[in-house]
XYZ file of C-alpha atoms in Angstrom:
782
model
C 0.000 0.000 0.000
C 1.232 3.502 -0.721
C -0.062 6.882 0.422
C 1.139 10.312 1.480
C 1.606 11.498 5.083
C 3.607 13.853 7.276
C 6.869 13.264 9.147
C 8.252 14.595 12.412
C 11.631 15.897 13.667
C 14.738 13.639 13.754
C 17.564 13.052 16.215
C 20.723 15.046 15.562
C 23.038 12.253 16.752
C 22.236 10.137 13.660
C 23.351 12.939 11.418
C 26.475 13.619 13.432
C 27.501 9.967 13.440
C 27.151 9.345 9.708
C 27.205 12.715 7.982
C 30.593 12.039 6.424
C 29.583 8.615 5.157
C 26.720 9.651 2.971
C 28.664 11.559 0.378
C 29.628 9.823 -2.846
C 32.677 7.466 -2.773
C 36.026 9.263 -2.666
C 37.409 7.942 -5.925
C 34.395 9.240 -7.800
C 34.378 12.613 -6.041
C 37.927 13.402 -7.130
C 37.044 12.650 -10.762
C 34.337 15.257 -10.857
C 34.593 18.316 -13.019
C 32.669 21.506 -12.787
C 29.694 21.647 -15.141
C 30.461 23.526 -18.348
C 27.931 26.207 -17.422
C 29.768 26.931 -14.168
C 33.108 26.992 -16.042
C 31.760 29.590 -18.432
C 30.540 31.619 -15.475
C 34.021 31.516 -13.942
C 35.664 32.419 -17.268
C 33.527 35.484 -17.780
C 34.043 36.447 -14.153
C 37.837 36.366 -14.592
C 37.671 38.369 -17.814
C 35.445 40.903 -16.066
C 37.984 41.295 -13.266
C 40.595 42.247 -15.900
C 38.483 44.933 -17.548
C 40.231 47.824 -15.774
C 43.670 46.446 -16.587
C 42.926 45.542 -20.220
C 40.961 48.716 -20.909
C 43.640 50.936 -19.343
C 46.475 49.180 -21.182
C 44.763 49.377 -24.533
C 43.840 53.039 -24.018
C 47.376 54.026 -23.019
C 48.869 52.126 -25.969
C 46.375 53.769 -28.314
C 47.291 57.243 -27.021
C 51.038 56.553 -27.384
C 50.560 55.250 -30.891
C 48.434 58.293 -31.787
C 51.195 60.621 -30.524
C 53.700 58.668 -32.604
C 51.520 59.004 -35.711
C 50.489 62.650 -35.211
C 53.451 64.302 -37.042
C 53.060 62.013 -40.053
C 49.332 61.577 -40.583
C 46.206 63.631 -40.995
C 44.597 64.162 -37.578
C 41.113 63.071 -38.765
C 41.800 59.306 -39.092
C 43.872 59.354 -35.921
C 41.135 61.035 -33.877
C 38.474 58.775 -35.393
C 40.567 55.738 -34.560
C 41.058 56.897 -30.947
C 37.357 57.556 -30.591
C 36.494 54.053 -31.779
C 39.112 52.499 -29.501
C 37.834 54.335 -26.401
C 34.173 53.743 -27.241
C 34.547 50.078 -27.981
C 36.718 49.494 -24.907
C 34.174 51.220 -22.662
C 31.197 49.321 -24.076
C 33.060 46.026 -23.869
C 34.003 46.605 -20.228
C 30.451 47.591 -19.339
C 28.970 44.512 -21.009
C 31.399 42.186 -19.254
C 30.663 43.776 -15.902
C 26.900 43.396 -16.460
C 26.884 39.720 -17.442
C 29.185 38.789 -14.570
C 26.740 40.084 -11.917
C 25.285 36.645 -11.166
C 25.886 34.001 -8.558
C 28.857 31.732 -9.071
C 26.589 28.700 -9.004
C 24.562 30.030 -11.953
C 25.484 28.837 -15.417
C 26.393 31.124 -18.314
C 25.449 30.141 -21.847
C 28.026 29.248 -24.494
C 26.718 32.145 -26.584
C 28.263 34.628 -24.175
C 31.649 32.914 -24.452
C 31.367 33.227 -28.218
C 30.454 36.910 -27.901
C 33.433 37.482 -25.616
C 35.701 35.799 -28.191
C 34.298 37.911 -31.042
C 34.671 41.020 -28.864
C 38.377 40.271 -28.280
C 38.993 39.630 -31.982
C 37.240 42.836 -33.059
C 39.071 44.973 -30.474
C 42.407 43.530 -31.664
C 41.475 44.164 -35.297
C 40.389 47.727 -34.517
C 43.599 48.473 -32.646
C 45.938 47.112 -35.374
C 43.967 48.804 -38.138
C 45.840 52.164 -37.746
C 49.370 50.689 -38.023
C 48.294 48.765 -41.142
C 46.672 51.867 -42.587
C 49.804 53.918 -41.948
C 51.986 51.301 -43.618
C 49.734 51.056 -46.674
C 49.780 54.863 -46.848
C 53.616 54.882 -47.062
C 54.168 56.212 -43.537
C 56.321 53.556 -41.816
C 56.495 55.251 -38.426
C 54.823 52.226 -36.901
C 57.825 50.104 -37.728
C 60.064 52.065 -35.465
C 61.286 50.631 -32.202
C 58.663 52.594 -30.266
C 55.856 51.297 -32.474
C 57.068 47.723 -32.133
C 57.239 47.963 -28.348
C 53.695 49.296 -28.229
C 52.491 46.321 -30.282
C 54.331 43.917 -27.967
C 52.638 45.495 -24.938
C 49.291 45.055 -26.652
C 50.035 41.377 -27.313
C 51.001 40.851 -23.660
C 47.789 42.540 -22.501
C 45.981 39.568 -24.008
C 46.414 37.943 -20.612
C 43.060 39.532 -19.792
C 41.320 36.957 -22.043
C 43.742 34.107 -21.487
C 41.103 32.082 -19.657
C 39.349 31.585 -23.052
C 41.941 29.900 -25.313
C 40.163 30.767 -28.558
C 39.831 34.403 -27.543
C 43.477 34.808 -26.587
C 44.567 33.005 -29.772
C 42.447 35.400 -31.855
C 43.872 38.377 -29.930
C 47.506 37.396 -30.470
C 47.015 36.188 -34.063
C 45.314 39.396 -35.204
C 47.811 41.750 -33.537
C 50.910 39.779 -34.526
C 49.544 38.995 -37.994
C 48.668 42.631 -38.690
C 52.050 43.947 -37.493
C 53.848 41.178 -39.404
C 52.004 42.180 -42.560
C 53.191 45.765 -42.116
C 56.819 44.590 -41.768
C 56.553 42.366 -44.809
C 54.857 45.049 -46.881
C 57.699 47.578 -46.369
C 60.398 45.021 -47.423
C 62.961 46.449 -44.996
C 66.518 44.944 -44.917
C 66.065 43.416 -41.451
C 62.455 42.389 -42.051
C 63.144 38.703 -41.460
C 64.760 39.382 -38.119
C 61.827 41.550 -37.044
C 59.316 38.901 -38.124
C 61.225 36.253 -36.161
C 61.268 38.384 -33.039
C 57.554 39.130 -33.484
C 56.791 35.434 -33.893
C 58.794 34.546 -30.785
C 56.952 37.127 -28.712
C 53.579 35.932 -30.002
C 54.385 32.254 -29.494
C 55.801 32.538 -26.010
C 52.900 34.783 -25.002
C 50.358 32.272 -26.274
C 52.045 29.316 -24.547
C 52.296 31.259 -21.295
C 48.683 32.266 -21.501
C 47.654 28.656 -22.092
C 49.533 27.539 -18.972
C 47.817 30.258 -16.970
C 44.429 29.224 -18.390
C 45.072 25.567 -17.454
C 45.927 26.575 -13.928
C 42.763 28.612 -13.659
C 40.704 25.716 -15.037
C 42.236 23.334 -12.488
C 41.328 25.734 -9.701
C 37.774 26.023 -11.018
C 37.376 22.228 -11.052
C 38.886 21.865 -7.594
C 36.518 24.470 -6.246
C 33.638 22.653 -7.955
C 34.636 19.339 -6.362
C 34.785 20.867 -2.906
C 31.552 22.725 -3.480
C 29.809 19.566 -4.717
C 31.056 17.582 -1.735
C 29.834 20.240 0.661
C 26.552 20.388 -1.268
C 26.100 16.606 -0.937
C 26.500 16.773 2.809
C 24.454 19.945 3.099
C 21.603 18.543 1.006
C 21.480 15.308 2.984
C 21.545 17.077 6.322
C 18.910 19.522 5.134
C 16.782 16.626 3.880
C 17.134 14.975 7.263
C 16.285 18.106 9.205
C 13.368 19.056 6.988
C 11.766 15.613 6.825
C 11.923 14.817 10.524
C 12.845 11.958 12.852
C 13.877 8.718 11.213
C 16.784 7.486 9.225
C 18.946 8.351 6.232
C 19.457 6.287 3.115
C 21.222 6.471 -0.242
C 20.973 4.181 -3.283
C 22.787 3.943 -6.610
C 21.351 4.028 -10.094
C 20.245 0.378 -9.702
C 18.316 1.310 -6.538
C 20.742 -0.658 -4.326
C 21.792 0.679 -0.920
C 25.112 2.507 -0.730
C 24.295 3.846 2.733
C 21.572 3.256 5.315
C 21.138 4.356 8.922
C 21.233 1.671 11.641
C 17.713 2.660 12.671
C 16.292 1.354 9.408
C 18.194 -1.910 9.854
C 16.692 -2.259 13.338
C 13.215 -1.698 11.927
C 13.763 -4.454 9.363
C 15.367 -6.788 11.930
C 18.754 -7.088 10.235
C 22.288 -5.683 10.383
C 23.271 -2.517 8.536
C 26.044 -4.172 6.525
C 23.612 -6.813 5.285
C 21.495 -4.123 3.630
C 24.339 -2.541 1.651
C 24.169 -3.568 -1.970
C 20.587 -4.820 -1.705
C 17.671 -3.381 -3.660
C 15.561 -0.855 -1.735
C 12.192 -2.034 -3.182
C 13.102 -5.696 -2.569
C 14.260 -5.001 0.993
C 10.905 -3.349 1.773
C 8.934 -6.353 0.523
C 9.122 -6.120 -3.272
C 7.107 -2.893 -3.324
C 6.099 -2.570 -6.977
C 4.709 0.916 -6.471
C 7.984 2.093 -4.942
C 9.943 0.572 -7.830
C 7.751 2.397 -10.322
C 8.202 5.648 -8.397
C 12.003 5.318 -8.329
C 12.065 4.504 -12.041
C 10.614 7.930 -12.771
C 13.841 9.485 -11.429
C 11.961 12.400 -9.881
C 12.006 13.642 -6.319
C 9.239 12.418 -4.021
C 8.012 13.310 -0.549
C 6.319 11.357 2.252
C 5.702 8.208 0.228
C 3.906 5.815 2.598
C 4.616 2.090 2.746
C 3.078 -0.724 4.762
C 5.761 -3.168 5.959
C 5.192 -6.698 7.197
C 7.608 -7.013 10.119
C 6.757 -10.525 11.244
C 4.248 -10.290 14.069
C 3.479 -6.630 13.461
C 2.681 -4.299 10.595
C 4.591 -1.048 10.480
C 3.990 2.093 8.424
C 6.939 4.126 7.125
C 7.351 7.141 4.877
C 10.196 7.727 2.430
C 11.300 11.023 0.923
C 14.017 11.087 -1.703
C 15.890 13.336 -4.094
C 17.582 12.066 -7.299
C 21.390 12.341 -7.458
C 22.671 13.695 -10.770
C 26.405 13.462 -11.607
C 28.354 16.364 -13.216
C 27.677 14.946 -16.660
C 23.949 15.132 -16.019
C 23.479 11.379 -15.658
C 21.216 9.825 -13.021
C 23.298 8.465 -10.131
C 20.685 7.198 -7.655
C 18.743 8.718 -4.766
C 19.397 10.058 -1.300
C 16.734 10.723 1.290
C 15.168 10.113 4.673
C 12.711 7.617 6.162
C 10.375 7.682 9.125
C 8.395 5.124 11.134
C 4.874 6.604 11.350
C 2.999 3.602 12.728
C 1.725 5.372 15.839
C 0.792 8.598 14.096
C -0.834 6.586 11.306
C -3.077 4.766 13.800
C -4.015 8.047 15.476
C -4.613 9.659 12.112
C -6.895 6.826 10.998
C -8.919 7.061 14.204
C -9.263 10.828 13.880
C -10.103 10.545 10.190
C -12.829 8.040 10.986
C -14.307 10.335 13.629
C -14.021 13.321 11.279
C -16.067 11.517 8.610
C -18.802 9.919 10.739
C -21.917 11.404 12.302
C -21.653 10.511 15.982
C -25.393 10.100 16.600
C -26.317 7.844 13.685
C -22.971 6.365 12.633
C -23.642 7.494 9.052
C -21.154 9.430 6.910
C -21.316 13.121 7.814
C -21.543 16.160 5.534
C -17.805 16.182 4.758
C -17.757 12.482 3.915
C -20.888 12.804 1.783
C -19.160 15.521 -0.262
C -16.132 13.270 -0.718
C -18.305 10.339 -1.806
C -20.209 12.602 -4.202
C -16.962 13.876 -5.674
C -15.763 10.300 -6.263
C -19.106 9.333 -7.817
C -19.053 12.435 -10.030
C -15.517 11.759 -11.281
C -16.496 8.168 -12.086
C -19.671 9.351 -13.818
C -17.720 11.769 -16.018
C -15.174 9.083 -16.903
C -17.692 6.286 -17.568
C -20.535 8.382 -18.990
C -22.894 6.770 -16.457
C -24.666 9.480 -14.411
C -24.645 9.590 -10.632
C -27.205 11.221 -8.341
C -27.402 13.051 -5.028
C -30.644 12.991 -3.057
C -31.251 15.548 -0.312
C -33.748 14.346 2.292
C -35.507 16.611 4.787
C -37.783 15.300 7.530
C -41.225 16.913 7.562
C -42.655 17.731 10.979
C -39.565 16.726 12.951
C -39.182 20.016 14.823
C -42.485 19.589 16.721
C -41.228 16.145 17.794
C -38.215 17.738 19.441
C -40.284 20.553 20.890
C -43.031 18.276 22.218
C -41.234 15.131 23.352
C -37.706 16.462 23.924
C -34.358 15.895 22.236
C -33.729 12.340 23.565
C -36.814 11.052 21.777
C -35.933 13.178 18.759
C -32.501 11.533 18.672
C -34.142 8.106 18.913
C -36.305 8.984 15.899
C -33.228 10.094 13.934
C -31.458 6.808 14.704
C -34.467 4.838 13.531
C -34.740 6.959 10.387
C -31.060 6.325 9.596
C -31.542 2.554 9.958
C -34.639 2.585 7.744
C -32.871 4.635 5.086
C -29.792 2.391 5.161
C -31.892 -0.763 4.802
C -33.930 0.704 1.960
C -30.975 2.082 -0.025
C -28.776 -0.960 0.654
C -26.194 -1.422 -2.112
C -27.852 1.138 -4.401
C -25.882 3.956 -2.755
C -24.631 5.484 0.478
C -26.766 7.220 3.080
C -25.311 10.121 5.068
C -26.524 12.666 7.585
C -25.651 16.226 6.693
C -27.024 17.831 9.836
C -30.128 18.248 11.974
C -33.031 16.482 10.298
C -31.369 16.450 6.876
C -29.978 13.331 5.198
C -28.400 12.609 1.818
C -28.085 9.598 -0.472
C -25.231 9.320 -2.992
C -26.052 6.973 -5.884
C -23.142 5.916 -8.075
C -25.212 4.449 -10.920
C -28.232 6.627 -11.664
C -28.610 5.691 -15.297
C -32.258 4.771 -14.662
C -34.148 7.881 -13.580
C -37.190 5.727 -13.025
C -35.149 3.637 -10.604
C -34.076 6.745 -8.690
C -37.684 7.977 -8.533
C -38.873 4.581 -7.308
C -36.193 4.589 -4.618
C -37.232 8.091 -3.540
C -40.887 7.056 -3.284
C -39.829 4.011 -1.259
C -37.836 6.214 1.142
C -40.785 8.578 1.554
C -43.037 5.619 2.350
C -40.797 3.953 4.943
C -39.945 7.201 6.725
C -43.651 8.008 6.889
C -44.413 4.827 8.818
C -45.083 5.414 12.548
C -42.296 5.350 15.156
C -42.898 3.713 18.509
C -40.624 5.456 21.017
C -41.206 4.563 24.681
C -44.878 3.732 24.141
C -45.329 6.982 22.189
C -46.301 6.803 18.532
C -44.673 9.500 16.411
C -45.277 10.280 12.749
C -43.120 12.377 10.471
C -42.771 12.823 6.720
C -40.001 13.115 4.173
C -39.351 15.476 1.256
C -36.622 14.719 -1.309
C -34.748 16.835 -3.846
C -32.493 15.218 -6.429
C -29.803 16.283 -8.901
C -27.987 14.139 -11.468
C -24.293 14.492 -12.252
C -22.752 15.542 -14.511
C -26.036 16.406 -16.243
C -27.148 18.992 -13.687
C -23.658 20.018 -12.559
C -20.024 19.090 -13.077
C -18.808 19.978 -9.591
C -19.812 18.917 -6.100
C -20.847 22.434 -5.130
C -22.986 22.761 -8.236
C -24.742 19.438 -7.658
C -25.335 20.200 -3.980
C -26.834 23.569 -4.887
C -29.085 22.007 -7.541
C -30.267 19.230 -5.196
C -30.984 21.844 -2.535
C -33.092 23.831 -5.005
C -35.005 20.675 -5.887
C -35.589 20.007 -2.176
C -36.854 23.572 -1.763
C -39.434 22.978 -4.494
C -40.399 19.631 -2.994
C -41.015 21.252 0.406
C -43.029 24.014 -1.258
C -45.363 21.405 -2.785
C -46.193 19.844 0.579
C -45.161 16.876 2.696
C -43.929 13.622 1.176
C -42.887 15.008 -2.196
C -39.987 14.134 -4.527
C -38.570 16.634 -7.041
C -35.578 16.406 -9.323
C -33.752 19.512 -10.461
C -35.058 21.496 -13.391
C -33.163 24.477 -14.904
C -36.206 26.641 -14.288
C -35.589 26.198 -10.562
C -32.236 27.944 -10.952
C -33.875 30.804 -12.810
C -36.504 31.139 -10.095
C -33.880 31.001 -7.346
C -31.862 33.768 -8.960
C -35.043 35.772 -9.403
C -35.835 35.336 -5.698
C -32.374 36.581 -4.765
C -32.783 39.667 -6.938
C -36.238 40.399 -5.562
C -35.013 39.946 -2.008
C -32.250 42.483 -2.636
C -34.700 44.930 -4.216
C -37.143 44.415 -1.344
C -34.488 45.305 1.224
C -33.878 48.521 -0.651
C -37.578 49.272 -1.106
C -38.930 48.791 2.446
C -39.786 52.161 3.930
C -39.665 53.904 0.563
C -42.490 54.895 -1.738
C -42.184 51.574 -3.595
C -44.581 49.954 -1.116
C -48.090 51.213 -0.540
C -51.400 50.107 0.974
C -54.642 49.694 -0.904
C -57.937 49.369 0.959
C -60.956 47.194 0.102
C -64.282 48.084 1.797
C -66.035 45.847 4.315
C -69.829 46.379 4.125
C -72.553 45.568 6.655
C -74.899 43.025 5.037
C -78.012 44.540 6.591
C -77.682 48.292 5.902
C -74.890 48.194 3.283
C -72.847 50.794 5.116
C -69.053 50.729 4.988
C -67.866 49.516 8.392
C -64.183 48.998 7.689
C -61.400 48.307 5.234
C -58.905 45.499 4.682
C -55.360 46.829 4.114
C -53.729 45.128 1.132
C -49.994 45.559 0.523
C -48.792 46.468 -2.964
C -45.273 46.735 -4.375
C -44.668 48.975 -7.362
C -41.115 48.055 -8.409
C -39.230 50.975 -10.024
C -38.221 48.895 -13.077
C -40.482 45.832 -13.052
C -43.701 47.584 -12.203
C -46.350 46.014 -9.932
C -45.299 42.724 -8.323
C -47.934 40.366 -6.951
C -48.041 39.788 -3.176
C -48.198 36.069 -3.987
C -44.638 36.496 -5.320
C -42.953 38.814 -2.842
C -44.643 37.795 0.459
C -43.132 34.241 0.421
C -39.728 35.747 -0.359
C -40.097 38.135 2.556
C -40.987 35.206 4.821
C -38.029 33.106 3.692
C -35.503 35.938 3.919
C -36.596 37.232 7.329
C -37.830 40.529 5.892
C -41.417 39.789 6.883
C -40.994 41.422 10.316
C -39.754 44.721 8.871
C -42.355 44.646 6.130
C -45.140 43.701 8.559
C -44.238 46.487 10.993
C -44.303 49.003 8.147
C -47.769 47.809 7.088
C -49.016 47.921 10.675
C -47.804 51.465 11.277
C -49.086 52.767 7.918
C -52.516 51.162 8.342
C -52.961 52.582 11.856
C -51.829 55.999 10.666
C -54.400 55.963 7.843
C -57.180 54.608 10.098
C -56.720 57.601 12.401
C -58.319 59.712 9.653
C -61.539 57.652 9.571
C -64.507 57.852 11.941
C -64.129 55.910 15.176
C -66.486 53.118 14.109
C -64.531 52.363 10.906
C -62.017 49.532 11.414
C -58.871 48.490 9.534
C -57.861 44.844 9.026
C -54.193 43.931 8.630
C -52.952 40.539 7.418
C -50.232 38.981 9.607
C -47.890 36.219 8.472
C -47.620 33.039 10.584
C -43.926 33.821 10.950
C -44.784 37.114 12.654
C -46.929 35.297 15.184
C -44.008 33.247 16.520
C -42.254 36.468 17.531
C -43.267 37.296 21.134
C -42.599 40.997 20.515
C -45.473 41.361 18.011
C -48.008 42.613 20.646
C -45.494 45.261 21.676
C -45.179 46.408 18.047
C -48.979 46.576 17.762
C -49.286 48.647 20.937
C -46.562 50.998 19.669
C -48.353 51.476 16.320
C -51.700 52.174 18.062
C -50.051 54.651 20.390
C -48.273 56.534 17.619
C -51.480 56.728 15.525
C -53.537 57.675 18.631
C -56.334 55.220 17.856
C -58.084 52.681 20.064
C -57.253 48.975 19.801
C -60.862 48.230 18.747
C -60.217 49.943 15.374
C -57.601 47.323 14.471
C -58.197 43.756 13.312
C -55.447 41.201 12.726
C -56.186 38.583 10.067
C -54.418 35.203 10.177
C -54.787 32.097 8.002
C -55.241 28.509 9.104
C -51.592 27.741 8.171
C -50.644 29.311 11.499
C -51.720 26.070 13.174
C -49.243 23.935 11.224
C -46.100 24.934 13.140
C -45.387 26.535 16.484
C -49.155 26.622 17.140
C -48.757 27.002 20.878
C -46.568 30.035 20.441
C -48.942 31.592 17.908
C -51.989 31.120 20.157
C -50.156 32.783 23.048
C -49.325 35.801 20.857
C -52.922 35.991 19.587
C -54.262 35.879 23.139
C -52.016 38.780 24.110
C -53.275 40.758 21.116
C -56.870 39.961 22.064
C -56.225 41.126 25.615
C -55.108 44.492 24.242
C -58.475 44.852 22.532
C -57.390 44.027 18.968
C -59.812 41.948 16.909
C -58.594 38.599 15.555
C -60.061 37.266 12.297
C -59.477 33.770 10.898
C -59.069 34.335 7.157
C -59.901 31.863 4.330
C -61.699 29.595 6.777
C -62.407 26.095 5.443
C -59.714 26.061 2.738
C -56.734 25.030 4.857
C -55.983 22.597 7.659
C -58.522 21.648 10.274
C -58.502 24.246 13.021
C -61.816 23.637 14.742
C -60.039 22.831 17.985
C -58.578 26.302 18.085
C -61.954 28.043 17.766
C -62.517 27.028 21.360
C -59.527 29.053 22.589
C -61.548 32.288 22.925
C -59.105 34.028 20.598
C -61.005 34.812 17.418
C -63.842 37.272 17.041
C -64.478 36.773 13.322
C -64.406 34.073 10.618
C -63.900 35.013 6.963
C -65.384 32.612 4.426
C -63.127 32.187 1.403
C -64.362 33.623 -1.917
C -64.232 30.185 -3.586
C -67.213 29.089 -1.443
C -69.114 32.264 -2.373
C -68.593 31.689 -6.098
C -69.555 27.993 -5.947
C -72.627 28.566 -3.794
C -74.677 29.585 -6.824
C -73.940 26.316 -8.611
C -73.467 23.621 -5.963
C -75.925 22.852 -3.219
C -73.143 21.082 -1.296
C -71.266 24.371 -0.999
C -74.341 26.076 0.378
C -74.556 23.352 3.004
C -70.921 23.935 3.937
C -71.544 27.663 4.327
C -74.573 26.991 6.531
C -72.452 24.700 8.702
C -69.763 27.376 9.007
C -72.362 30.005 9.960
C -73.876 27.714 12.598
C -70.403 26.938 13.951
C -69.493 30.635 14.105
C -72.772 31.526 15.815
C -72.185 28.848 18.416
C -68.876 30.510 19.250
C -70.442 33.990 18.965
C -68.154 34.925 16.081
C -68.922 37.445 13.330
C -68.869 36.126 9.764
C -67.478 37.926 6.728
C -67.991 36.565 3.208
C -65.222 37.391 0.731
C -65.482 37.497 -3.045
C -68.980 39.008 -3.307
C -69.122 40.156 -6.918
C -72.776 40.044 -7.976
C -76.158 41.018 -6.465
C -77.011 37.303 -6.322
C -73.868 36.677 -4.270
C -74.934 39.522 -1.958
C -78.462 38.232 -1.418
C -77.327 34.658 -0.961
C -74.598 35.450 1.615
C -76.880 37.833 3.510
C -79.668 35.280 3.607
C -77.248 32.576 4.793
C -76.432 34.718 7.809
C -73.160 36.495 6.942
C -72.778 39.705 8.931
C -70.247 41.428 6.709
C -69.490 41.305 2.991
C -66.414 42.084 0.933
C -65.819 41.951 -2.803
C -65.736 43.741 -6.121
C -69.467 44.451 -5.866
C -68.571 47.133 -3.318
C -65.319 48.224 -4.851
C -61.883 47.099 -5.795
C -58.877 47.886 -3.549
C -58.441 51.678 -3.550
C -55.838 54.187 -2.380
C -56.243 55.879 1.003
C -57.512 59.168 -0.454
C -60.435 57.387 -2.089
C -61.496 55.820 1.256
C -62.154 59.277 2.701
C -64.920 59.730 0.156
C -66.907 56.607 1.127
C -66.336 55.976 4.844
C -69.659 55.724 6.678
C -71.705 56.081 3.475
C -74.286 53.784 1.956
C -73.970 52.214 -1.449
C -77.326 53.541 -2.570
C -76.662 52.968 -6.249
C -75.955 49.316 -5.463
C -78.671 48.626 -2.919
C -80.195 45.254 -3.519
C -82.927 43.165 -1.914
């Protein structure tokens, strides 16, 4: 087995005892030569150090030669020649200085050596050009003793480039060849003697320079050998110190030990000398993976191996660096090893705990993400889709609130067992937190199969739970996303499955939904609307419209229902059915509700005392104990009595946190605020709550009013509601009254108050001032 891990600090005594032994064998060390790149660096460095000497010598010689030529030649070529000499010498010295400003261990390219050689040749040619020109012009002053000595000094100054044999040869050859040509061209009586002397000077100079260059080269190589030896020791010690406690090892190009610490021999139960010359992979149990890794001839770090040491199994890590000889050939590895058995065991235990949900024993959120990532990678490679199912328990919070967390935990354990048994080998079940679970399915090629599994999970979770003689029922909603169809990353799939779960929860208990792209569009739209709503609350974007409430007997306006409207600055009017749920989900409903409450009370202060205002309150507002305080504050600021205000709630308030909501409603009723149960008969059964002495009014939903003219059964339902309300001494308001027939029918059935388009559509506040307290004479019926 092979993995990666971490290592710890090592003991210094191992390094101190064997530091000298781990370098390469002595006979091979002495044969080393500095790499050609380092030699070139040294050569250019030496030439650079001679720039002041060579430049000064050449400048002085040029000036002396110009003075010698001045009486015999036109000053223009002489001055031009001097200018070129000085310019070229300066630029050459500057270039050499610039390229030599690197570390000695860096390697110069061969191109720069070639440029240095060409530079030397061109400077020599430029310098000798004036003597040749003078000779060809018939002015033999250069052949005087003074001219000859100047040329000899120039030849000797070639020591500045002696470290590059080709450069110094070009320097001497061009100077001596040019001066020799001048001697030969003038055909002087002692020309042969002068040529011989010139040749002797050139030859001895070149030989001397070659000996100097060889000496320099020997010193460069010696320095390289010492530097490499120190580097070997330094690298091994650094490897040891960096990698941590353990042992040192070195192998040759055949992966056989050339050095190994005694500690490794002790671990393997053998003597150190018995390991030398043996193969590292074979010694560690014919580790094929290690052999393949070494064959790559690359450095490696913290390579984990499982060793069979007789009665025990040990874990070790190896870290190694390839050894490359001066010629660039692979020469083995050196590195460190560490026994990590104890830390490995601890790491495995911690890793297990880090990936498991303690309560249920299922994989936790982190592990589920890892499993999904593995399934997604396999799906992309095999073209067989995977799936992630997000499961959310319906109605679990009341279980915790009613029976306590111990019984809630018992339910969660039972749910996890049921899910595991149902999913079986089809996938992996995990708990991602609270009452949320997940199922990772590796092979989701059959969508029908995934849907069938989801329906099965919904069914088994919905079966009753018997906990300590208490029967508990909960539900399950599931959202699903398929990879890589719905997303090519874990985060994308998780987000898509979460959106699908959101839609499943919105459709009611026990629902399965798989992701649809339209869900993403709707989610983004909700985010944008939420942002716009935050900006718009308290501004003129929101307003209240009022619909009249009419007494069924005298047709007088007795109140108004406040209806919230949002006129978006760019989108125009947005339906409350769209933005109210967003406000509830985002937590904006409290701010929005308080604004509505304050505005409605402020407007109601302008109506007669007997005209009421009804305000709709979200179930989420009713779970906030501070709501009665907000109502009292709004009444106080508007300076109206509590009897002018009605709070309308829907039957959905009884689905969650009912006890809390009833307590808040009772506090509101004690203040004097009226409480109306809106849309009665369309939602969940709430008859038990009518006996709580909280409500003062029932509002019959408009769908009953519309159907009453066509279905006798609906009329019977309305009669039953009226009888029920009368038995509890509650007022009855019929919504959706749009025709005279609706009016007559609802009045005759016993409704006290009517509301609908027959009496007016929702209107702005200014319009209400025109009709408060008036009769609808032009619409009187019956």
